[in-house]
Amino acid sequence: MRIVQCKMNHLKNPLGFQVGKPVFSYLVQDSKGSAQTEARIKISRCEDMKETCFDTGFAEDIDSVAYEANVELYPRQRYYWTVTVRTDAGEEATSDVNWFETGKMYEAWKGKWITCEDYFGQHPVFWKHFTVEKAIRRARLYVCGLGLYEAFFNGKKIGDEFLTPYCNDYEKWLQYQTFDVTEQMKAGGILEILLGNGWYKGRFGFINRVNNKSFCINTWKVIAELIITYEDGCEEIVGTDEAWNVYYSRIKCSSIYDGEIWDFTLPMRKEGSVKLCEETLPPLMERLSVPVRIQEELKPKEMMKTASGDIILDIGQNIAGIFRVKVHEPKGRKIRLQFGEILQNGEFYRDNLRSAKAEFEFTSDGKAHILQPHFTYYGYRYVKVEGISQVEPQNFTACVLYSDIPKTGTLQTGNRLVNRLIKNAEWGQKGNFIDVPTDCPQRDERMGWTGDAQVFSKTACFLRDSFAFYKKYLFDIWQEQQKTEGLVPNVIPSWGDRETSSAWGDAACIIPWNLYLFYGDKSILRQQYSSMKAWVDYIERCDGDKKLWRKKFHLGDWLALDHHGEGDEAMGGTDTGFIASVYYANSANILSKAAETLGYRDDAKYYKKLSEHLFLEIKSDYYTDDGNCKCDTQTALLLTLHYGLSKEHEKIKKRLLEKFKVNQYKLQTGFVGTPLLCNQLCEEKMEELAFALLLNEEYPGWLYEVKMGATTIWERWNSVLPDGTISSTGMNSLNHYAYGSIVEWIYQYVAGIRPVEKCPGFRMVRIEPIVSWELQSVKAECKTPAGTYRSSWEILDEYHLRLSFFVPFGGMAEVVLPSVQEEIWKEKKEGEHWKLLPGDYTIEYRTRDNLRMLNCGIVTQSEAIEY
Ligand code: BGC
């Protein structure tokens, strides 16, 4: 038996993160038993664990999914911890020694914010020379540089992170990072900190991208503290101050949207002078952002020369990230790389990036160089290359950047196009999980749109461990709300924009609840409770007696295809007041569940009542006496079914089917309806339609874009028209993860693995696969906090099916078998389900139905229904 995956706050051996009360989690593997009987967690300041500062003793209530330790922690301490587990098979095993190290916490900074004289142009490098006279035991660098920074020791980059100190609500808090520089300091030398513009100082956000101004004050600044502990126990703190030095580098320009400009014909160093910063800055806090790194590297698949003579590299995959290229050109030669997502008429194209230049420019000093940008990223598949005499594709590497979000989900079907769709959604997550969950990674936007984030959050949690990533985003939601009396801005960080909308702002309630459901860790609800409550209270205040919430502007079923009449065609056809009311009632309900979970009884009661009252109002205002929904759209009917809003449920189902029938079984849904669509159809046993929508290869549908060669998820159902032309340039990204939420349905309903609210963190799952002739087989694996679950099925022939399940140690599954004959089912089931304890299961049986007829992409049942 082994104890693995030991994490603190969902992070493996984290250095310098915000901790609060530490939450421990771990997994048991290779056990002969099926469950833990008791466990013991010990924390020590010494690696040998001889003296402990916290010890639970053996206890039965230690939950391996999330155990919050009530322990007081001190600054700059490395804590070691182990967990020992006993099982129902009489085994006992102890984990390896794990650690986490606190940051400066409440300690005052000796280092001061320093700045330089120049505000624009050549980017500064602040530096100091260090000599060491005594033996060093350990050294840490605590550092924050604004807009962005990279630190170097003797010319070598410290750590492997990009875009530090990351993107958050800079008005409320600043994140600093901690680096272990013990080895570097032993040798002594020069510490340099290079600064760039980034989100803080560059043009960014809606308001600022237009007037070309930055959101924050336009100065470069840095604060750092190097704390050295010598072998003799003495400690030395060297902080940034006026005695540091600065020179200006040959990077002339950097921008998240526009890229970078380097001019190596400039002198290597232009000395400047250092001053103390005069402005008062928000508090520095330990990081919450998980590291952004180069997670993958790709080589060009093809190099081409277009009819107009451009040289273009095709990476073969739309990605977000940077690049590395070897160059050696004569002095004064200008190299220019431009990045785009798609070709048009065989030529390089970038108009859908709007005002984002997305370039890299380099003027050569005549020497050989390896170029790699520092302070930008691009969303791209194609690179237009200018100024390189002999372009060799192998000299170019696409470096895929995204946050550390370990892969947890693997899903494969017997259908090639569906597999590509799943892959596209996976790339959608990678491309839009660069510190903030963004709408898109390429145009002059790349912001944390709350609506997009909530829509994709379940899929994100199936695909990758997204807990720590979202935790920081949610923290920022709350920071913003403290400036707006609870209003949740549409984008987080907001960059000063105070607009809000239902379904967008509701991310404040939906995402924490989804995290609780997937990871079983209550601490996220505790962290976010004030935010969730502030949002619902904000709506309640706006709404008042006059139901004003539903009367204000909302984005509604954004980008749905049923828009009619005047106005912005991006607005869908479903009444936005109806959607706003439903989301409001739902958020109040989530809040009451969170209050219940945290033991806040009065709140639980109050918000439950509020939610019930709101749903009653919706029922009376939006439904006719005979149960019809006054908003007669696909999305409104789906919401009706999902929330049980009509007294005539069956009638609404029929109406929905009819609506699809008249629309040739094609969807019209946007941001609100699409994530609900196939899930709800399956809940209503309308799976035939759900599969028809999935498998439809024509516009509008998921496989249309796959067939058109998409390697990511598009923003619009028709981002690219059948003839290959891009449909519009105003708002048309080819890497927008929102509609990738279909993957959540494939995990939950096709592979059938569904989290269960009463046992969060996958302590128990419901497995109820739905078989489709067109897919032939499905294989899913979910690495959950409670262990790895597997579910797969395979059609053997028209009447034979094989299914396999794996339930991990400590887990449990309630299975419902598809198309099973009553005799077999009777044998297996206890109550409604076949209950599976940990172990491997395979079952093969003769099916009730002819499988060839099952969910083959064609809807037949509608004929049988009378309207
Ligand atoms: C973004 C969306 C966002 C929408 C709402 C767009 O520009 O890219 O994904 O949710 O605006 O207005």
Tab-separated table of C-alpha atoms in Angstrom, residues 306-698:
chain	number	residue	atom	x	y	z
A	306	THR	CA	1.929	32.134	-50.210
A	307	ALA	CA	0.936	33.498	-53.615
A	308	SER	CA	1.908	36.973	-52.449
A	309	GLY	CA	5.323	35.688	-51.398
A	310	ASP	CA	4.926	35.539	-47.600
A	311	ILE	CA	6.707	32.825	-45.641
A	312	ILE	CA	4.374	31.188	-43.164
A	313	LEU	CA	4.946	28.495	-40.562
A	314	ASP	CA	1.991	26.320	-39.633
A	315	ILE	CA	2.139	24.863	-36.113
A	316	GLY	CA	-0.790	22.580	-36.924
A	317	GLN	CA	-2.527	23.525	-33.691
A	318	ASN	CA	-4.046	26.769	-32.439
A	319	ILE	CA	-2.228	27.475	-29.180
A	320	ALA	CA	-1.533	30.230	-26.701
A	321	GLY	CA	2.028	30.929	-25.776
A	322	ILE	CA	5.304	32.280	-27.003
A	323	PHE	CA	8.062	30.902	-29.246
A	324	ARG	CA	11.765	30.334	-29.457
A	325	VAL	CA	13.713	30.946	-32.648
A	326	LYS	CA	17.387	30.809	-33.581
A	327	VAL	CA	18.540	33.697	-35.716
A	328	HIS	CA	21.815	35.005	-37.117
A	329	GLU	CA	21.362	38.018	-39.362
A	330	PRO	CA	23.539	40.937	-40.377
A	331	LYS	CA	23.636	44.011	-38.167
A	332	GLY	CA	20.637	46.303	-38.648
A	333	ARG	CA	18.435	43.611	-40.205
A	334	LYS	CA	14.852	43.753	-38.922
A	335	ILE	CA	13.126	40.472	-38.221
A	336	ARG	CA	9.385	40.517	-37.802
A	337	LEU	CA	7.122	37.678	-36.729
A	338	GLN	CA	3.361	38.040	-36.828
A	339	PHE	CA	0.863	35.654	-35.334
A	340	GLY	CA	-2.569	34.606	-36.578
A	341	GLU	CA	-5.145	31.862	-36.105
A	342	ILE	CA	-6.241	31.162	-39.645
A	343	LEU	CA	-5.283	31.684	-43.277
A	344	GLN	CA	-7.633	33.386	-45.700
A	345	ASN	CA	-7.370	32.577	-49.389
A	346	GLY	CA	-4.070	30.906	-48.595
A	347	GLU	CA	-2.649	34.140	-47.196
A	348	PHE	CA	-1.662	35.212	-43.689
A	349	TYR	CA	-4.591	36.799	-41.839
A	350	ARG	CA	-4.985	38.567	-38.543
A	351	ASP	CA	-7.939	40.968	-38.751
A	352	ASN	CA	-9.920	39.052	-36.137
A	353	LEU	CA	-7.301	40.086	-33.570
A	354	ARG	CA	-8.710	43.609	-33.964
A	355	SER	CA	-6.270	46.150	-32.547
A	356	ALA	CA	-3.905	43.572	-31.025
A	357	LYS	CA	-0.714	43.740	-33.089
A	358	ALA	CA	0.512	40.363	-31.828
A	359	GLU	CA	4.007	40.781	-33.288
A	360	PHE	CA	7.616	40.326	-32.399
A	361	GLU	CA	10.220	42.631	-33.882
A	362	PHE	CA	13.960	42.250	-33.536
A	363	THR	CA	16.743	44.395	-34.972
A	364	SER	CA	19.917	42.376	-35.228
A	365	ASP	CA	23.349	43.304	-33.852
A	366	GLY	CA	24.935	40.891	-36.296
A	367	LYS	CA	25.394	38.090	-33.759
A	368	ALA	CA	23.636	34.735	-33.375
A	369	HIS	CA	20.731	34.742	-30.905
A	370	ILE	CA	17.956	32.618	-29.582
A	371	LEU	CA	14.926	34.860	-29.297
A	372	GLN	CA	12.122	34.237	-26.852
A	373	PRO	CA	9.765	36.983	-25.636
A	374	HIS	CA	9.496	37.808	-21.957
A	375	PHE	CA	6.331	39.782	-21.382
A	376	THR	CA	3.670	38.845	-23.887
A	377	TYR	CA	1.859	35.866	-25.315
A	378	TYR	CA	0.082	35.117	-28.551
A	379	GLY	CA	-2.924	33.036	-29.561
A	380	TYR	CA	-1.777	31.458	-32.819
A	381	ARG	CA	-1.425	28.640	-35.250
A	382	TYR	CA	0.307	30.514	-38.098
A	383	VAL	CA	3.446	32.637	-37.990
A	384	LYS	CA	4.392	35.022	-40.743
A	385	VAL	CA	8.163	35.373	-40.859
A	386	GLU	CA	9.964	38.370	-42.300
A	387	GLY	CA	13.631	39.309	-42.270
A	388	ILE	CA	15.183	35.861	-41.754
A	389	SER	CA	17.385	35.071	-44.749
A	390	GLN	CA	16.952	31.341	-44.636
A	391	VAL	CA	13.881	30.239	-42.698
A	392	GLU	CA	14.446	26.777	-41.266
A	393	PRO	CA	11.284	25.444	-39.618
A	394	GLN	CA	13.312	23.336	-37.201
A	395	ASN	CA	14.826	26.535	-35.779
A	396	PHE	CA	11.383	27.571	-34.598
A	397	THR	CA	9.645	26.156	-31.527
A	398	ALA	CA	6.125	27.015	-30.425
A	399	CYS	CA	6.148	27.238	-26.621
A	400	VAL	CA	2.732	26.527	-25.146
A	401	LEU	CA	2.115	28.537	-21.997
A	402	TYR	CA	-0.517	27.778	-19.410
A	403	SER	CA	-0.943	27.603	-15.665
A	404	ASP	CA	-0.038	24.477	-13.708
A	405	ILE	CA	-3.290	22.556	-13.901
A	406	PRO	CA	-2.428	18.840	-13.784
A	407	LYS	CA	-4.350	16.692	-16.259
A	408	THR	CA	-7.080	14.668	-14.576
A	409	GLY	CA	-9.416	13.582	-17.339
A	410	THR	CA	-8.911	11.271	-20.293
A	411	LEU	CA	-11.740	10.584	-22.672
A	412	GLN	CA	-11.897	8.693	-25.912
A	413	THR	CA	-14.723	7.542	-28.091
A	414	GLY	CA	-14.924	5.384	-31.198
A	415	ASN	CA	-15.722	8.459	-33.273
A	416	ARG	CA	-12.811	10.364	-34.790
A	417	LEU	CA	-14.620	13.693	-35.055
A	418	VAL	CA	-15.916	13.570	-31.497
A	419	ASN	CA	-12.396	12.766	-30.311
A	420	ARG	CA	-11.099	15.829	-32.124
A	421	LEU	CA	-13.861	17.896	-30.513
A	422	ILE	CA	-12.747	16.715	-27.069
A	423	LYS	CA	-9.170	17.594	-27.951
A	424	ASN	CA	-10.288	21.029	-29.115
A	425	ALA	CA	-11.959	21.672	-25.772
A	426	GLU	CA	-8.767	20.536	-24.013
A	427	TRP	CA	-6.801	23.042	-26.092
A	428	GLY	CA	-9.451	25.620	-25.276
A	429	GLN	CA	-8.656	25.189	-21.617
A	430	LYS	CA	-4.893	25.326	-22.145
A	431	GLY	CA	-5.160	28.447	-24.269
A	432	ASN	CA	-7.384	30.253	-21.804
A	433	PHE	CA	-5.917	29.193	-18.491
A	434	ILE	CA	-3.020	31.598	-18.434
A	435	ASP	CA	-3.392	32.784	-14.850
A	436	VAL	CA	-6.920	34.095	-15.483
A	437	PRO	CA	-9.752	32.121	-17.084
A	438	THR	CA	-10.007	34.238	-20.225
A	439	ASP	CA	-12.513	34.437	-23.032
A	440	CYS	CA	-9.821	34.123	-25.692
A	441	PRO	CA	-6.040	34.374	-25.962
A	442	GLN	CA	-5.466	36.284	-29.198
A	443	ARG	CA	-7.385	39.536	-29.769
A	444	ASP	CA	-7.371	42.787	-27.787
A	445	GLU	CA	-9.498	41.276	-25.054
A	446	ARG	CA	-8.074	38.189	-23.233
A	447	MET	CA	-9.984	39.026	-20.096
A	448	GLY	CA	-11.522	37.032	-17.276
A	449	TRP	CA	-15.105	37.128	-18.525
A	450	THR	CA	-17.144	35.702	-15.680
A	451	GLY	CA	-19.889	34.234	-17.883
A	452	ASP	CA	-17.470	32.262	-20.002
A	453	ALA	CA	-15.677	31.109	-16.859
A	454	GLN	CA	-18.786	29.746	-15.138
A	455	VAL	CA	-20.037	28.048	-18.296
A	456	PHE	CA	-16.796	26.115	-18.717
A	457	SER	CA	-16.019	25.483	-15.039
A	458	LYS	CA	-17.328	21.899	-14.802
A	459	THR	CA	-15.590	20.853	-17.991
A	460	ALA	CA	-12.409	22.452	-16.689
A	461	CYS	CA	-12.643	20.400	-13.491
A	462	PHE	CA	-13.150	17.175	-15.439
A	463	LEU	CA	-10.157	17.856	-17.662
A	464	ARG	CA	-7.642	19.229	-15.192
A	465	ASP	CA	-7.161	19.918	-11.501
A	466	SER	CA	-8.439	23.471	-11.558
A	467	PHE	CA	-9.005	24.085	-7.852
A	468	ALA	CA	-5.997	26.287	-7.059
A	469	PHE	CA	-6.333	28.120	-10.371
A	470	TYR	CA	-9.953	29.120	-9.732
A	471	LYS	CA	-9.280	29.817	-6.061
A	472	LYS	CA	-7.225	32.844	-7.042
A	473	TYR	CA	-9.805	34.006	-9.584
A	474	LEU	CA	-12.562	33.734	-6.981
A	475	PHE	CA	-10.474	35.625	-4.463
A	476	ASP	CA	-10.231	38.401	-7.027
A	477	ILE	CA	-13.988	38.392	-7.591
A	478	TRP	CA	-14.375	39.181	-3.915
A	479	GLN	CA	-11.695	41.885	-4.054
A	480	GLU	CA	-13.584	43.610	-6.845
A	481	GLN	CA	-16.936	43.286	-5.080
A	482	GLN	CA	-15.591	45.136	-2.083
A	483	LYS	CA	-15.318	48.213	-4.303
A	484	THR	CA	-18.776	47.832	-5.847
A	485	GLU	CA	-21.090	46.934	-2.978
A	486	GLY	CA	-21.327	43.351	-4.084
A	487	LEU	CA	-21.772	43.877	-7.831
A	488	VAL	CA	-19.676	41.367	-9.751
A	489	PRO	CA	-18.102	43.069	-12.772
A	490	ASN	CA	-18.424	41.221	-16.065
A	491	VAL	CA	-14.686	40.775	-16.247
A	492	ILE	CA	-12.353	39.916	-13.377
A	493	PRO	CA	-9.981	41.654	-12.866
A	494	SER	CA	-12.302	44.438	-13.967
A	495	TRP	CA	-9.818	47.098	-15.111
A	496	GLY	CA	-12.260	49.673	-13.830
A	497	ASP	CA	-15.249	48.416	-15.784
A	498	ARG	CA	-18.305	48.285	-13.517
A	499	GLU	CA	-20.836	46.659	-15.851
A	500	THR	CA	-22.544	43.522	-14.642
A	501	SER	CA	-24.982	40.996	-16.024
A	502	SER	CA	-26.861	37.956	-14.845
A	503	ALA	CA	-25.274	34.626	-15.832
A	504	TRP	CA	-21.943	36.475	-15.812
A	505	GLY	CA	-21.907	37.819	-12.247
A	506	ASP	CA	-23.509	34.560	-11.067
A	507	ALA	CA	-20.067	33.025	-11.555
A	508	ALA	CA	-19.530	34.254	-7.974
A	509	CYS	CA	-21.924	31.541	-6.756
A	510	ILE	CA	-21.658	28.903	-9.487
A	511	ILE	CA	-17.878	28.415	-9.577
A	512	PRO	CA	-17.332	27.980	-5.805
A	513	TRP	CA	-20.185	25.503	-5.696
A	514	ASN	CA	-18.764	23.537	-8.624
A	515	LEU	CA	-15.369	23.486	-6.918
A	516	TYR	CA	-16.958	22.164	-3.747
A	517	LEU	CA	-18.796	19.517	-5.759
A	518	PHE	CA	-15.668	18.382	-7.597
A	519	TYR	CA	-13.055	18.712	-4.864
A	520	GLY	CA	-15.066	18.231	-1.647
A	521	ASP	CA	-13.135	21.033	0.040
A	522	LYS	CA	-15.355	23.302	2.125
A	523	SER	CA	-12.603	25.867	2.546
A	524	ILE	CA	-13.470	27.319	-0.857
A	525	LEU	CA	-17.019	27.978	0.315
A	526	ARG	CA	-15.663	29.596	3.472
A	527	GLN	CA	-13.255	31.734	1.438
A	528	GLN	CA	-16.020	32.811	-0.937
A	529	TYR	CA	-19.015	32.965	1.354
A	530	SER	CA	-18.936	36.752	1.747
A	531	SER	CA	-18.608	37.118	-2.016
A	532	MET	CA	-21.525	34.788	-2.751
A	533	LYS	CA	-23.699	36.528	-0.208
A	534	ALA	CA	-22.673	40.000	-1.372
A	535	TRP	CA	-23.701	39.118	-4.933
A	536	VAL	CA	-27.131	37.789	-3.989
A	537	ASP	CA	-27.679	40.712	-1.602
A	538	TYR	CA	-26.649	43.114	-4.349
A	539	ILE	CA	-29.277	41.669	-6.694
A	540	GLU	CA	-31.864	41.685	-3.949
A	541	ARG	CA	-31.223	45.386	-3.383
A	542	CYS	CA	-31.450	46.186	-7.104
A	543	ASP	CA	-34.525	44.069	-7.562
A	544	GLY	CA	-36.667	45.538	-4.811
A	545	ASP	CA	-40.439	45.352	-5.146
A	546	LYS	CA	-40.386	46.454	-8.731
A	547	LYS	CA	-38.344	43.494	-9.961
A	548	LEU	CA	-35.809	45.876	-11.370
A	549	TRP	CA	-33.131	43.246	-11.761
A	550	ARG	CA	-34.961	41.709	-14.662
A	551	LYS	CA	-35.492	45.119	-16.232
A	552	LYS	CA	-31.865	46.160	-16.451
A	553	PHE	CA	-29.596	45.248	-19.345
A	554	HIS	CA	-28.290	41.667	-19.356
A	555	LEU	CA	-26.205	39.809	-21.884
A	556	GLY	CA	-28.683	36.937	-21.830
A	557	ASP	CA	-28.268	33.924	-24.097
A	558	TRP	CA	-25.236	35.561	-25.672
A	559	LEU	CA	-24.534	34.597	-29.297
A	560	ALA	CA	-27.637	32.415	-29.566
A	561	LEU	CA	-28.919	32.105	-33.107
A	562	ASP	CA	-32.542	32.964	-32.408
A	563	HIS	CA	-32.092	36.717	-32.203
A	564	HIS	CA	-34.862	38.528	-34.006
A	565	GLY	CA	-35.811	42.106	-34.581
A	566	GLU	CA	-33.640	45.138	-34.082
A	567	GLY	CA	-30.488	45.546	-32.087
A	568	ASP	CA	-27.259	43.713	-31.476
A	569	GLU	CA	-27.326	40.363	-33.229
A	570	ALA	CA	-25.062	38.949	-30.523
A	571	MET	CA	-28.047	39.023	-28.167
A	572	GLY	CA	-30.051	35.821	-28.286
A	573	GLY	CA	-33.817	35.572	-28.589
A	574	THR	CA	-34.634	34.524	-25.017
A	575	ASP	CA	-36.075	37.245	-22.783
A	576	THR	CA	-33.103	38.497	-20.754
A	577	GLY	CA	-35.360	39.323	-17.810
A	578	PHE	CA	-36.456	35.686	-17.647
A	579	ILE	CA	-32.858	34.454	-17.717
A	580	ALA	CA	-31.856	37.039	-15.100
A	581	SER	CA	-34.663	35.941	-12.789
A	582	VAL	CA	-33.797	32.259	-13.117
A	583	TYR	CA	-30.103	32.869	-12.443
A	584	TYR	CA	-30.925	35.065	-9.474
A	585	ALA	CA	-33.149	32.370	-7.953
A	586	ASN	CA	-30.487	29.762	-8.660
A	587	SER	CA	-27.720	31.814	-7.048
A	588	ALA	CA	-29.880	32.325	-3.964
A	589	ASN	CA	-30.384	28.575	-3.848
A	590	ILE	CA	-26.640	27.867	-4.183
A	591	LEU	CA	-25.986	30.388	-1.438
A	592	SER	CA	-28.463	28.665	0.865
A	593	LYS	CA	-26.764	25.304	0.182
A	594	ALA	CA	-23.360	26.843	0.919
A	595	ALA	CA	-24.719	28.342	4.146
A	596	GLU	CA	-26.128	24.961	5.113
A	597	THR	CA	-22.781	23.264	4.399
A	598	LEU	CA	-20.934	25.796	6.523
A	599	GLY	CA	-23.468	25.598	9.342
A	600	TYR	CA	-24.881	29.119	8.916
A	601	ARG	CA	-28.433	28.077	9.714
A	602	ASP	CA	-30.178	31.451	9.600
A	603	ASP	CA	-28.684	32.344	6.248
A	604	ALA	CA	-29.507	28.911	4.888
A	605	LYS	CA	-33.136	29.412	5.813
A	606	TYR	CA	-33.320	32.976	4.559
A	607	TYR	CA	-31.832	32.324	1.119
A	608	LYS	CA	-33.769	29.111	0.649
A	609	LYS	CA	-36.954	31.055	1.243
A	610	LEU	CA	-35.776	33.814	-1.057
A	611	SER	CA	-34.983	31.333	-3.797
A	612	GLU	CA	-38.344	29.575	-3.414
A	613	HIS	CA	-40.136	32.891	-3.505
A	614	LEU	CA	-38.262	33.930	-6.650
A	615	PHE	CA	-39.053	30.669	-8.402
A	616	LEU	CA	-42.729	31.141	-7.537
A	617	GLU	CA	-42.642	34.621	-9.009
A	618	ILE	CA	-41.011	33.288	-12.169
A	619	LYS	CA	-43.688	30.629	-12.442
A	620	SER	CA	-46.475	33.147	-12.140
A	621	ASP	CA	-44.910	35.800	-14.391
A	622	TYR	CA	-43.494	33.730	-17.228
A	623	TYR	CA	-45.988	30.865	-17.582
A	624	THR	CA	-49.535	30.704	-18.800
A	625	ASP	CA	-52.248	29.038	-16.757
A	626	ASP	CA	-51.966	25.928	-18.866
A	627	GLY	CA	-48.221	25.630	-18.203
A	628	ASN	CA	-46.752	27.097	-21.376
A	629	CYS	CA	-43.607	29.151	-21.149
A	630	LYS	CA	-44.109	32.673	-22.432
A	631	CYS	CA	-40.556	32.707	-23.750
A	632	ASP	CA	-40.771	30.108	-26.423
A	633	THR	CA	-37.123	29.445	-27.237
A	634	GLN	CA	-34.921	26.376	-26.981
A	635	THR	CA	-33.018	27.981	-24.125
A	636	ALA	CA	-36.121	29.088	-22.191
A	637	LEU	CA	-37.640	25.614	-22.475
A	638	LEU	CA	-34.394	24.024	-21.316
A	639	LEU	CA	-34.309	26.332	-18.291
A	640	THR	CA	-37.953	25.459	-17.639
A	641	LEU	CA	-37.181	21.752	-17.580
A	642	HIS	CA	-33.976	22.162	-15.601
A	643	TYR	CA	-35.584	24.157	-12.818
A	644	GLY	CA	-38.969	22.437	-13.001
A	645	LEU	CA	-40.753	25.727	-13.702
A	646	SER	CA	-43.865	24.526	-15.487
A	647	LYS	CA	-46.611	22.442	-13.966
A	648	GLU	CA	-46.859	20.772	-17.368
A	649	HIS	CA	-43.413	19.232	-17.614
A	650	GLU	CA	-44.309	16.730	-20.335
A	651	LYS	CA	-45.905	19.416	-22.407
A	652	ILE	CA	-42.724	21.502	-22.246
A	653	LYS	CA	-40.711	18.473	-23.359
A	654	LYS	CA	-42.960	18.051	-26.351
A	655	ARG	CA	-42.752	21.720	-27.154
A	656	LEU	CA	-38.981	21.573	-27.014
A	657	LEU	CA	-38.881	18.605	-29.327
A	658	GLU	CA	-41.236	20.350	-31.675
A	659	LYS	CA	-39.054	23.439	-31.682
A	660	PHE	CA	-36.093	21.311	-32.623
A	661	LYS	CA	-38.074	19.514	-35.267
A	662	VAL	CA	-39.065	22.707	-37.056
A	663	ASN	CA	-35.437	23.743	-36.910
A	664	GLN	CA	-34.282	20.485	-38.588
A	665	TYR	CA	-32.988	19.258	-35.223
A	666	LYS	CA	-30.386	21.988	-35.066
A	667	LEU	CA	-29.520	24.006	-32.011
A	668	GLN	CA	-29.977	27.750	-31.677
A	669	THR	CA	-28.648	28.128	-28.159
A	670	GLY	CA	-26.013	30.580	-26.900
A	671	PHE	CA	-23.974	30.931	-23.715
A	672	VAL	CA	-26.894	30.157	-21.393
A	673	GLY	CA	-28.643	27.359	-23.275
A	674	THR	CA	-25.664	25.482	-24.719
A	675	PRO	CA	-24.064	24.247	-21.475
A	676	LEU	CA	-27.469	22.973	-20.382
A	677	LEU	CA	-28.578	21.517	-23.663
A	678	CYS	CA	-27.427	17.895	-23.899
A	679	ASN	CA	-27.346	17.413	-20.109
A	680	GLN	CA	-30.966	18.381	-19.772
A	681	LEU	CA	-32.080	16.401	-22.811
A	682	CYS	CA	-30.576	13.305	-21.205
A	683	GLU	CA	-32.208	14.091	-17.871
A	684	GLU	CA	-35.480	14.112	-19.788
A	685	LYS	CA	-34.643	10.827	-21.541
A	686	MET	CA	-34.373	12.677	-24.847
A	687	GLU	CA	-30.913	11.319	-25.504
A	688	GLU	CA	-31.675	10.616	-29.137
A	689	LEU	CA	-31.895	14.348	-29.706
A	690	ALA	CA	-28.815	15.064	-27.604
A	691	PHE	CA	-26.752	12.716	-29.792
A	692	ALA	CA	-28.271	14.104	-32.965
A	693	LEU	CA	-27.079	17.545	-31.888
A	694	LEU	CA	-23.622	16.284	-30.995
A	695	LEU	CA	-23.210	14.305	-34.175
A	696	ASN	CA	-24.609	16.898	-36.561
A	697	GLU	CA	-21.800	17.828	-38.929
A	698	GLU	CA	-23.520	20.820	-40.455
